[in-house]
Amino acid sequence: MIVTTKQLFEVAYGKFAVGAYNINNMEQTLGLFRGNLDSQAPFIIQISKGARSYADKRMLEAMIKAADQIFPEAIFAVHLDHGDLDAALDCVESGFYSSVMIDASHEPLEENIRITRQVVEAAHARGISVEAELGQLGGVEEHVQVDEKNAHLTDPAEAEVFVRESGCDSLAVAIGTSHGAYKFSGHQGLHLDVAAEIQKRLPGFPLVMHGSSSVPQEEVARINAAGGGLKGAKGVDEDEFVKAVPLGVTKVNIDTDGRLVWTRVHREFFRDNPEKFDLRDPGKIFIAEYAKFIAHKNEKLQSAGSLELVRKAVAG
Ligand code: G3H
Ligand code: 13P
Ligand code: ZN
């Protein structure tokens, strides 16, 4: 059942974080639904601009509608990840999305507020909520590359002004994470003090943590042992999620770790079965491994086991 992102946040705030997982194809979609049902968790399906052009936005919508029928017990929201103005307005008009992200975080504050406000007005008129971003994460997003020296943490005082003036419903904050597989070069970690300060100024307001893959070292080692070349990849300690939840972090975005599962499964499969060529053979393994990965993340996010609570809440 597709619900609004707002409904999920109302149940989750302060108790658990909702996992927001990107999809690009059918195997990921099947694994995602299975993993969330196995762990009895609500979830958010994220679609990036890159995914919308890779798979065609109509294909992604059709897959989600089909998965909703195949897995009638699932409770989830559909979200545009890192939208620009055009993509955000297109998704609002489509009526299919529960929420959209407008990412104008690379713009100066006033311009970020102006663009976000424009999306908020269109979205709220249709009952769709809006995630905005303030501060800059390092790493690579599809339309912006930010190197470490240009990344900067969200200023809590600015966050208060930004939320008030833009009217957004949730805020992606830069608290030390970055996108992709190479997040930390040394001993850096999450700046939970910054999240705490933002929460003081915006009590009850849902915060979103992007760039939250943990880049498991065991996964990287298996990929490299099967011919990969990922050097020095490092991510967020997933045991930190439990500390972020009471500080208002209500949505946690994870994409890279799922890509690592895909890469490990396919590299190992073709290394170990050089004579095979039926795409369904590694596909089946991937779906099962992806489901396991999702269930594991949901345990760390504490969303596992909350499906009934959410079902009751959305039933009113
Ligand atoms: O933050 C970006 C997400 O990982 C989506 O990645 O833009 O390559 O689809 P993508
Ligand atoms: P990762 O690259 O850490 O998985 O972050 C994904 C993300 O933030 C999607 O918006
Ligand atoms: Zn992101």
XYZ file of C-alpha atoms and ligand atoms in Angstrom:
337
model
C 0.000 0.000 0.000
C 1.346 3.388 -0.974
C 1.044 5.899 1.863
C 2.245 9.459 2.250
C 5.746 10.131 3.472
C 4.156 12.357 6.119
C 2.224 9.396 7.540
C 5.425 7.375 7.842
C 7.271 10.250 9.496
C 4.505 10.822 12.032
C 4.839 7.253 13.279
C 8.616 7.074 13.017
C 9.841 10.383 14.497
C 12.042 9.707 17.521
C 11.352 5.942 17.432
C 13.023 4.670 14.275
C 14.327 5.869 10.919
C 12.594 4.858 7.712
C 15.010 3.308 5.218
C 14.946 5.114 1.865
C 16.281 2.828 -0.836
C 16.898 3.665 -4.503
C 15.633 1.391 -7.249
C 16.696 1.107 -10.880
C 15.469 -2.292 -12.023
C 13.145 -5.226 -11.419
C 15.557 -7.324 -9.373
C 16.160 -4.485 -6.933
C 12.419 -3.882 -6.693
C 11.628 -7.529 -5.893
C 14.478 -7.751 -3.362
C 13.405 -4.482 -1.760
C 9.814 -5.584 -1.173
C 10.876 -9.035 0.048
C 13.466 -7.638 2.444
C 11.044 -5.142 3.938
C 8.353 -7.764 4.428
C 10.862 -10.257 5.865
C 11.812 -7.620 8.443
C 8.250 -6.242 8.791
C 9.322 -2.678 8.064
C 7.748 0.280 6.262
C 10.045 1.875 3.699
C 10.527 4.604 1.130
C 11.284 3.793 -2.504
C 13.520 6.458 -3.970
C 13.791 7.255 -7.626
C 16.647 9.454 -8.801
C 16.747 11.471 -11.991
C 19.331 8.986 -13.254
C 16.972 6.074 -12.561
C 14.114 7.869 -14.325
C 16.163 8.174 -17.481
C 17.864 4.732 -17.197
C 14.697 2.663 -16.777
C 12.183 5.255 -18.074
C 9.980 6.833 -15.422
C 6.923 4.938 -16.768
C 8.696 1.597 -16.335
C 9.596 2.420 -12.725
C 6.029 3.481 -11.958
C 4.653 0.312 -13.549
C 7.092 -1.868 -11.569
C 6.099 -0.204 -8.314
C 2.392 -0.644 -9.085
C 3.001 -4.313 -9.924
C 5.061 -4.866 -6.760
C 2.254 -3.290 -4.728
C -0.065 -6.002 -6.094
C 2.440 -8.824 -5.652
C 3.182 -7.773 -2.044
C -0.152 -6.422 -0.711
C 1.143 -6.395 2.884
C 3.899 -3.872 2.129
C 3.513 -0.264 3.315
C 5.691 2.286 1.560
C 6.019 5.782 0.135
C 7.415 6.772 -3.264
C 9.917 9.628 -3.325
C 11.887 11.574 -5.926
C 15.549 11.631 -4.843
C 17.691 14.738 -5.563
C 15.247 16.420 -7.914
C 15.948 19.651 -9.714
C 13.069 22.062 -10.340
C 11.889 20.359 -13.555
C 11.975 16.833 -12.167
C 10.282 17.878 -8.916
C 7.435 19.652 -10.732
C 7.061 16.741 -13.170
C 6.703 14.282 -10.273
C 4.249 16.551 -8.469
C 2.118 16.748 -11.620
C 2.245 12.990 -12.194
C 0.337 12.489 -8.931
C 2.169 9.183 -8.332
C 4.800 10.351 -5.854
C 4.233 10.620 -2.099
C 6.997 13.208 -1.760
C 9.671 14.933 -3.791
C 13.114 16.198 -2.966
C 14.188 19.529 -4.360
C 17.933 19.753 -4.034
C 19.045 23.341 -4.503
C 21.681 23.043 -1.773
C 24.415 24.157 -4.181
C 22.665 27.546 -4.550
C 23.085 30.495 -2.166
C 20.615 30.448 0.759
C 18.111 32.931 -0.676
C 17.997 31.127 -4.032
C 17.675 27.736 -2.306
C 14.697 29.134 -0.358
C 13.123 30.619 -3.498
C 13.386 27.407 -5.560
C 12.266 25.216 -2.662
C 9.293 27.500 -1.987
C 8.200 27.150 -5.620
C 8.162 23.347 -5.333
C 6.456 23.470 -1.925
C 3.585 25.562 -3.307
C 2.974 23.177 -6.217
C 3.397 20.051 -4.073
C 1.250 21.125 -1.125
C -1.588 22.003 -3.498
C -1.644 18.262 -4.318
C -1.001 16.902 -0.829
C 2.595 15.931 -1.627
C 5.364 16.687 0.840
C 8.744 18.171 0.072
C 12.245 17.343 1.262
C 14.809 20.114 0.797
C 18.540 20.210 1.469
C 20.696 22.721 3.296
C 24.464 22.406 3.618
C 26.559 20.374 1.208
C 27.532 16.750 1.383
C 30.751 15.665 -0.277
C 30.811 13.038 -3.000
C 29.068 12.589 -6.317
C 25.397 13.139 -7.078
C 24.200 12.904 -10.633
C 24.106 16.633 -11.322
C 26.672 17.925 -8.841
C 30.101 16.787 -7.764
C 31.269 18.227 -4.456
C 34.820 17.657 -3.298
C 35.632 17.458 0.408
C 36.940 20.990 0.715
C 33.699 22.430 -0.672
C 31.427 20.250 1.429
C 30.111 22.019 4.506
C 27.920 21.075 7.414
C 24.419 22.474 7.855
C 24.329 25.604 10.010
C 21.580 25.054 12.644
C 20.570 28.723 12.768
C 20.272 28.802 8.969
C 18.261 25.580 9.074
C 15.662 27.223 11.301
C 15.304 30.181 8.934
C 15.329 27.933 5.858
C 12.526 25.671 7.088
C 10.374 28.618 8.161
C 10.807 30.507 4.899
C 10.746 27.630 2.425
C 7.841 25.731 4.006
C 9.529 22.355 3.371
C 8.325 19.276 5.275
C 11.671 17.607 5.977
C 15.281 18.651 5.689
C 18.319 16.797 4.380
C 21.165 17.896 6.613
C 24.882 17.680 6.029
C 26.279 16.178 9.242
C 29.437 14.578 7.927
C 28.203 11.963 5.448
C 28.842 12.016 1.708
C 27.536 10.151 -1.309
C 29.218 7.107 -2.822
C 31.702 4.540 -1.551
C 34.477 6.870 -0.388
C 33.085 8.812 2.545
C 35.804 9.078 5.137
C 39.520 9.257 4.478
C 40.633 9.200 8.106
C 38.723 8.950 11.367
C 35.941 11.375 10.558
C 32.432 10.350 11.473
C 28.953 11.738 11.994
C 28.564 15.163 13.594
C 25.681 14.219 15.844
C 26.224 17.418 17.818
C 25.083 19.351 14.732
C 21.936 17.187 14.445
C 21.236 17.808 18.150
C 21.564 21.577 17.685
C 19.230 21.492 14.648
C 16.683 19.477 16.626
C 16.763 22.056 19.431
C 15.810 24.732 16.926
C 13.350 22.542 14.997
C 11.766 20.209 17.546
C 9.655 17.458 15.979
C 10.783 18.326 12.454
C 11.994 15.293 10.444
C 15.640 15.340 9.396
C 17.033 13.254 6.565
C 20.464 11.716 6.412
C 21.783 11.223 2.886
C 24.990 9.380 2.082
C 24.317 6.779 4.751
C 25.795 3.640 3.212
C 28.229 1.843 5.476
C 30.382 0.338 2.674
C 30.976 -2.944 4.563
C 34.650 -3.860 4.401
C 33.790 -7.533 4.001
C 31.724 -6.683 0.925
C 34.562 -4.598 -0.530
C 37.041 -7.437 0.132
C 34.779 -9.976 -1.628
C 34.341 -7.669 -4.626
C 38.091 -7.134 -4.876
C 38.795 -10.869 -4.462
C 36.500 -11.472 -7.449
C 38.298 -9.009 -9.712
C 37.065 -5.627 -8.427
C 39.262 -2.617 -7.780
C 37.632 -0.644 -4.943
C 40.469 0.936 -3.005
C 40.058 2.686 0.355
C 36.248 2.679 0.211
C 34.764 3.544 3.612
C 31.302 4.459 4.915
C 29.118 5.354 7.907
C 29.160 3.142 10.996
C 25.637 1.675 10.927
C 25.639 1.388 14.704
C 25.470 5.219 14.747
C 21.903 5.196 13.343
C 20.550 4.351 16.764
C 22.100 7.568 18.121
C 20.770 9.674 15.230
C 17.110 8.571 15.595
C 16.394 10.381 18.912
C 17.911 13.517 17.356
C 15.156 13.667 14.732
C 16.763 11.694 11.892
C 13.638 10.055 10.459
C 14.736 9.067 6.927
C 18.053 7.465 6.059
C 19.126 7.210 2.406
C 21.020 4.127 1.312
C 21.974 3.331 -2.259
C 25.700 2.572 -2.573
C 25.569 -0.461 -0.243
C 22.913 -2.039 -2.477
C 25.124 -1.456 -5.518
C 27.926 -3.245 -3.693
C 25.635 -6.242 -3.125
C 24.869 -6.298 -6.857
C 28.549 -6.041 -7.779
C 29.639 -8.756 -5.327
C 26.916 -11.204 -6.430
C 27.624 -10.777 -10.132
C 31.429 -10.753 -9.880
C 31.454 -13.889 -7.721
C 28.853 -15.619 -9.878
C 30.724 -15.162 -13.136
C 34.093 -15.905 -11.533
C 32.727 -19.186 -10.148
C 30.546 -20.124 -13.156
C 32.429 -19.026 -16.264
C 30.325 -21.317 -18.480
C 26.948 -19.810 -17.438
C 25.103 -17.112 -19.343
C 21.476 -17.179 -18.137
C 20.905 -13.767 -16.555
C 18.266 -15.266 -14.264
C 20.852 -17.369 -12.407
C 22.738 -14.452 -10.824
C 19.456 -12.479 -10.808
C 17.857 -14.968 -8.388
C 20.872 -14.842 -6.091
C 20.882 -11.056 -6.186
C 17.185 -10.774 -5.273
C 17.728 -13.034 -2.239
C 20.923 -11.249 -1.162
C 19.366 -7.832 -1.650
C 16.383 -8.840 0.496
C 18.795 -9.992 3.241
C 20.692 -6.712 2.992
C 17.491 -4.639 3.322
C 16.312 -6.651 6.335
C 19.707 -6.127 7.994
C 19.610 -2.351 7.405
C 16.101 -2.144 8.812
C 17.340 -3.792 12.029
C 20.020 -1.096 12.304
C 17.475 1.660 11.575
C 15.101 0.119 14.148
C 12.296 0.149 11.574
C 12.220 -3.665 11.571
C 9.102 -4.948 13.308
C 7.217 -1.634 13.064
C 4.922 -2.574 10.167
C 1.881 -3.301 12.327
C 2.302 -0.048 14.227
C 2.340 1.810 10.919
C -0.621 -0.182 9.572
C -2.729 0.780 12.592
C -1.655 4.427 12.348
C -2.505 4.765 8.660
C -5.834 2.991 9.159
C -6.617 5.868 11.570
O 22.432 10.303 -4.114
C 22.366 9.709 -5.180
C 21.812 8.331 -5.219
O 22.763 7.399 -4.792
C 21.286 8.035 -6.590
O 22.337 7.826 -7.469
O 21.857 9.540 -9.180
O 23.386 7.624 -9.677
O 20.921 7.251 -9.444
P 22.117 8.077 -9.067
P 24.921 6.487 -0.381
O 25.752 6.819 -1.567
O 25.698 6.588 0.893
O 24.231 5.186 -0.478
O 23.773 7.621 -0.265
C 22.585 7.517 -1.025
C 21.802 8.776 -1.023
O 22.023 9.695 -0.276
C 20.691 8.851 -1.980
O 20.072 10.096 -1.959
Zn 21.449 11.684 -1.495
